[in-house]
Amino acid sequence: MNDFNFHRPQDVAAAVATLKKAAEGKYLGGGQSLLPVMKLGLAAPTDLVSLAGLAGLKGFKLDGKALVVGAGNTHAEVAGSAEVKKAIPALAALAEHIGDAQVRNRGTLGGSLAHDDPSADYPAAVLALDATVQTDRRAIGADAFFQGLYQTALQPDELITAVRFTVPEKAAYAKFPHPASRFALVGVMVARTPAGVRVAVTGAGPGVYRIPELEKALTARFSPDAVGTVRISASGLNSDGFASAEYRAHLVGVMAKRAVAACG
Ligand SMILES: Cc1cc2nc3c(=O)[nH]c(=O)nc-3n(C[C@H](O)[C@H](O)[C@H](O)COP(=O)(O)OP(=O)(O)OC[C@H]3O[C@@H](n4cnc5c(N)ncnc54)[C@H](O)[C@@H]3O)c2cc1C
């Protein structure tokens, strides 16, 4: 790991200003993705700007039909939040099954979204719940935020401050976890709102994505049987030592059925 300067600003404006000044700076959330990447020599930032002192990134707030979750909340805080359990229990359950206890106690919502691992769990919730990612300078809709393998709409010095999740009528997340890391080999989030059903898939492809045919079928008939009427294509899906593209396509169907059934 290379040497780096460490900064611990006290507010969002100071954090952004510090990163702007750095030659090759990075924000440091829980360090659960960034530090392994640095240890492997895949990133060598000159400056780490810690977000740990930014009180404004914590907290949960119900705002009309949306639940606003601070980007600095750890996965364990999201899993344990009474507000989240009441408004969107599926989100609390998703957070409860991320990684292990250490990852859940350090890793943050903002870090997970900025890193945008193709097997991460939160992107499925953000996309299915039609959430808005709030940064220090703008609001980015979920459909525009995720742009492919480790690619988001964020500018290099842009700081995620909160995520505004639409509270659904019903929602559930079903994941087939990797047995070691608990990352999603395939994870499917299904959310029903008065505007229709949204289905988001993580782990199966190079980035999180929606399945419009499945959304249409489930909007017409919200039942596990309706999932079976849609053919899930393996085209473009990941194929590796853990699972072939065809097996992942099969899992998408199975996880989608389980998620719809879990909506009750
Ligand atoms: C063993 C292990 C198992 C895991 N299992 C899972 C799993 O099952 N499911 C899952 O979803 N994830 C899993 N993870 C990943 C974990 O959820 C990470 O915590 C998360 O991906 C990154 O969050 P972080 O706060 O640690 O971010 P960091 O590692 O600190 O940062 C990651 C990236 O995000 C940037 N960043 C951080 N915060 C912000 C912000 N607020 N605004 C803008 N940029 C920011 C950083 O600059 C960096 O580029 C696992 C990780 C490990 C090590």
GROMACS .gro file of N, CA and C in nm, residues 1-5 38-48:
model
   48
    1MET      N    1   0.085  -0.120   0.000
    1MET     CA    2   0.000   0.000   0.000
    1MET      C    3   0.089   0.126   0.000
    2ASN      N    4   0.053   0.225  -0.080
    2ASN     CA    5   0.132   0.349  -0.087
    2ASN      C    6   0.103   0.440   0.032
    3ASP      N    7   0.196   0.535   0.056
    3ASP     CA    8   0.169   0.638   0.156
    3ASP      C    9   0.058   0.729   0.106
    4PHE      N   10  -0.016   0.788   0.200
    4PHE     CA   11  -0.120   0.884   0.160
    4PHE      C   12  -0.140   0.984   0.272
    5ASN      N   13  -0.196   1.100   0.237
    5ASN     CA   14  -0.234   1.200   0.339
    5ASN      C   15  -0.374   1.164   0.389
   38MET      N   16  -0.686  -0.089  -0.228
   38MET     CA   17  -0.555  -0.027  -0.209
   38MET      C   18  -0.450  -0.131  -0.171
   39LYS      N   19  -0.490  -0.226  -0.086
   39LYS     CA   20  -0.394  -0.332  -0.047
   39LYS      C   21  -0.349  -0.413  -0.167
   40LEU      N   22  -0.440  -0.432  -0.262
   40LEU     CA   23  -0.406  -0.508  -0.382
   40LEU      C   24  -0.328  -0.423  -0.483
   41GLY      N   25  -0.310  -0.296  -0.453
   41GLY     CA   26  -0.236  -0.207  -0.544
   41GLY      C   27  -0.319  -0.163  -0.664
   42LEU      N   28  -0.451  -0.182  -0.657
   42LEU     CA   29  -0.537  -0.144  -0.771
   42LEU      C   30  -0.577   0.003  -0.763
   43ALA      N   31  -0.554   0.066  -0.647
   43ALA     CA   32  -0.575   0.211  -0.634
   43ALA      C   33  -0.465   0.263  -0.542
   44ALA      N   34  -0.415   0.382  -0.573
   44ALA     CA   35  -0.309   0.442  -0.490
   44ALA      C   36  -0.338   0.589  -0.472
   45PRO      N   37  -0.446   0.621  -0.397
   45PRO     CA   38  -0.480   0.763  -0.378
   45PRO      C   39  -0.372   0.837  -0.301
   46THR      N   40  -0.352   0.964  -0.336
   46THR     CA   41  -0.255   1.048  -0.263
   46THR      C   42  -0.315   1.094  -0.131
   47ASP      N   43  -0.451   1.105  -0.127
   47ASP     CA   44  -0.520   1.160  -0.010
   47ASP      C   45  -0.648   1.081   0.018
   48LEU      N   46  -0.668   1.048   0.144
   48LEU     CA   47  -0.796   0.988   0.186
   48LEU      C   48  -0.871   1.092   0.269
   0.00000   0.00000   0.00000
